[in-house]
Tab-separated table of C-alpha atoms in Angstrom:
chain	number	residue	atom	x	y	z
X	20	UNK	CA	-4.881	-15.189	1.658
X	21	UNK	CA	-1.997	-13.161	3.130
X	22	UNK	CA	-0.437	-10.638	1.626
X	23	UNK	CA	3.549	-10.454	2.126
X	24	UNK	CA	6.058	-8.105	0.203
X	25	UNK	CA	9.931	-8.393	-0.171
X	26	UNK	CA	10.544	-4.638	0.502
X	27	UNK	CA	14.177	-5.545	-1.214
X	28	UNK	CA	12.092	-5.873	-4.635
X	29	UNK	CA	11.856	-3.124	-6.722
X	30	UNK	CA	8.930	-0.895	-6.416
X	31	UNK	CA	7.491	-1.486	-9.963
X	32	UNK	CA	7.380	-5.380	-9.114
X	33	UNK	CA	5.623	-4.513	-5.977
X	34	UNK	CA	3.106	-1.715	-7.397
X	35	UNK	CA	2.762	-4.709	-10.408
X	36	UNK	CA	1.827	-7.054	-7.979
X	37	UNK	CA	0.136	-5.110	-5.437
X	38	UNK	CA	-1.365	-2.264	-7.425
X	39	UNK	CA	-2.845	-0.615	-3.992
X	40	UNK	CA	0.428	-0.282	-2.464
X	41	UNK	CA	0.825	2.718	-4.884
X	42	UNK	CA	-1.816	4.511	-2.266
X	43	UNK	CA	-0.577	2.927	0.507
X	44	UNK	CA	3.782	4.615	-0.233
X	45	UNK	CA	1.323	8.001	-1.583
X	46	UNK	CA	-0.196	7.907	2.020
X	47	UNK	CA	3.285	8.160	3.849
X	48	UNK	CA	5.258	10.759	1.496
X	49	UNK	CA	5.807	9.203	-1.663
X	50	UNK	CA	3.606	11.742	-3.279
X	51	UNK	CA	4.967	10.639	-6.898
X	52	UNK	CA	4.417	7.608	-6.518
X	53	UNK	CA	1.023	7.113	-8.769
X	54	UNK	CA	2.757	8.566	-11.644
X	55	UNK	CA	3.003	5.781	-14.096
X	56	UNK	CA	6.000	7.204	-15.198
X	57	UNK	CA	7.738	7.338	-12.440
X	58	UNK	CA	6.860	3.892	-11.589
X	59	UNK	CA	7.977	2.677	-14.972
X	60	UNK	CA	11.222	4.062	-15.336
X	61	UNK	CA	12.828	4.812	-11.246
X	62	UNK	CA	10.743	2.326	-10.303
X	63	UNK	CA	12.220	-0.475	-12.216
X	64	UNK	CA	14.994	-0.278	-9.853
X	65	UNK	CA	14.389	1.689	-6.478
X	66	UNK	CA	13.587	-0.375	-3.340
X	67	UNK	CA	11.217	0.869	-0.581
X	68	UNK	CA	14.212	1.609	1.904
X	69	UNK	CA	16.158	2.717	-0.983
X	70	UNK	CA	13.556	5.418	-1.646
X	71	UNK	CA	12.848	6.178	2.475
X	72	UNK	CA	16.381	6.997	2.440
X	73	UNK	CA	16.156	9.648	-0.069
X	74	UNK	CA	13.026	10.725	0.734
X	75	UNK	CA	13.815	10.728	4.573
X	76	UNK	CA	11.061	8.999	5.268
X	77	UNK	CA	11.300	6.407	8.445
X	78	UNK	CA	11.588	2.739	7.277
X	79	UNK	CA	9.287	1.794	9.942
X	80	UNK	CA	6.618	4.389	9.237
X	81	UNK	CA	6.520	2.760	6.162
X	82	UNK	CA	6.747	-0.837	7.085
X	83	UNK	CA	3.780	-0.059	9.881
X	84	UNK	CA	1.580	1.518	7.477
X	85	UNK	CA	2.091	-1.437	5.340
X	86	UNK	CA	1.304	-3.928	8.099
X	87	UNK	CA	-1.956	-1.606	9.158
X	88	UNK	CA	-3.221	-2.515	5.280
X	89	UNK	CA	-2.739	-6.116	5.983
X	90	UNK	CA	1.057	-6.768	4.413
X	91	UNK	CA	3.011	-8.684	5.823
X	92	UNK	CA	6.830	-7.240	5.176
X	93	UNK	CA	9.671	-9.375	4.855
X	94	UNK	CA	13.263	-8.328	3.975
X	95	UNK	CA	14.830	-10.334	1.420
X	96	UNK	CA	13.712	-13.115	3.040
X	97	UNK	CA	13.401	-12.469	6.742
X	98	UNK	CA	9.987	-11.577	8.485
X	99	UNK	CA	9.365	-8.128	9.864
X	100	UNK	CA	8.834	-8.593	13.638
């Protein structure tokens, strides 16, 4: 079964959804994300680019890791290429 995420969800429906992606934003420079708290409360309404952004981490860092753990990314929508 494929795996695809709508990086333009929040990152608590993905982690709720996808529990390993968690690891996956850790592995890249999210380092907070596995705190359940964080998760549960910024979470709720930060998006993966939303959060790259801050973070200045590179979207497609992030989207290629994602795709190297089997995700297919879509935007809202619209397939990564």
């Amino acid at each position: 079964m494929s795996r695809v995420i709508d990086i333009n969800k929040s990152v608590y429906e993905l982690i709720k959804e996808y529990p390993e992606i968690a690891d996956i934003m850790k592995s890249v420079g999210f380092v907070s994300i596995t705190d359940p708290l964080m998760v549960n409360t910024v979470g709720r309404y930060m998006t993966i680019p939303k959060g790259a952004l801050m973070k200045k981490i590179n979207l497609d860092t992030v989207i290629k890791e994602f795709e190297a753990n089997g995700f297919t990314i879509i935007r809202g929508g619209t397939e990564h290429e």
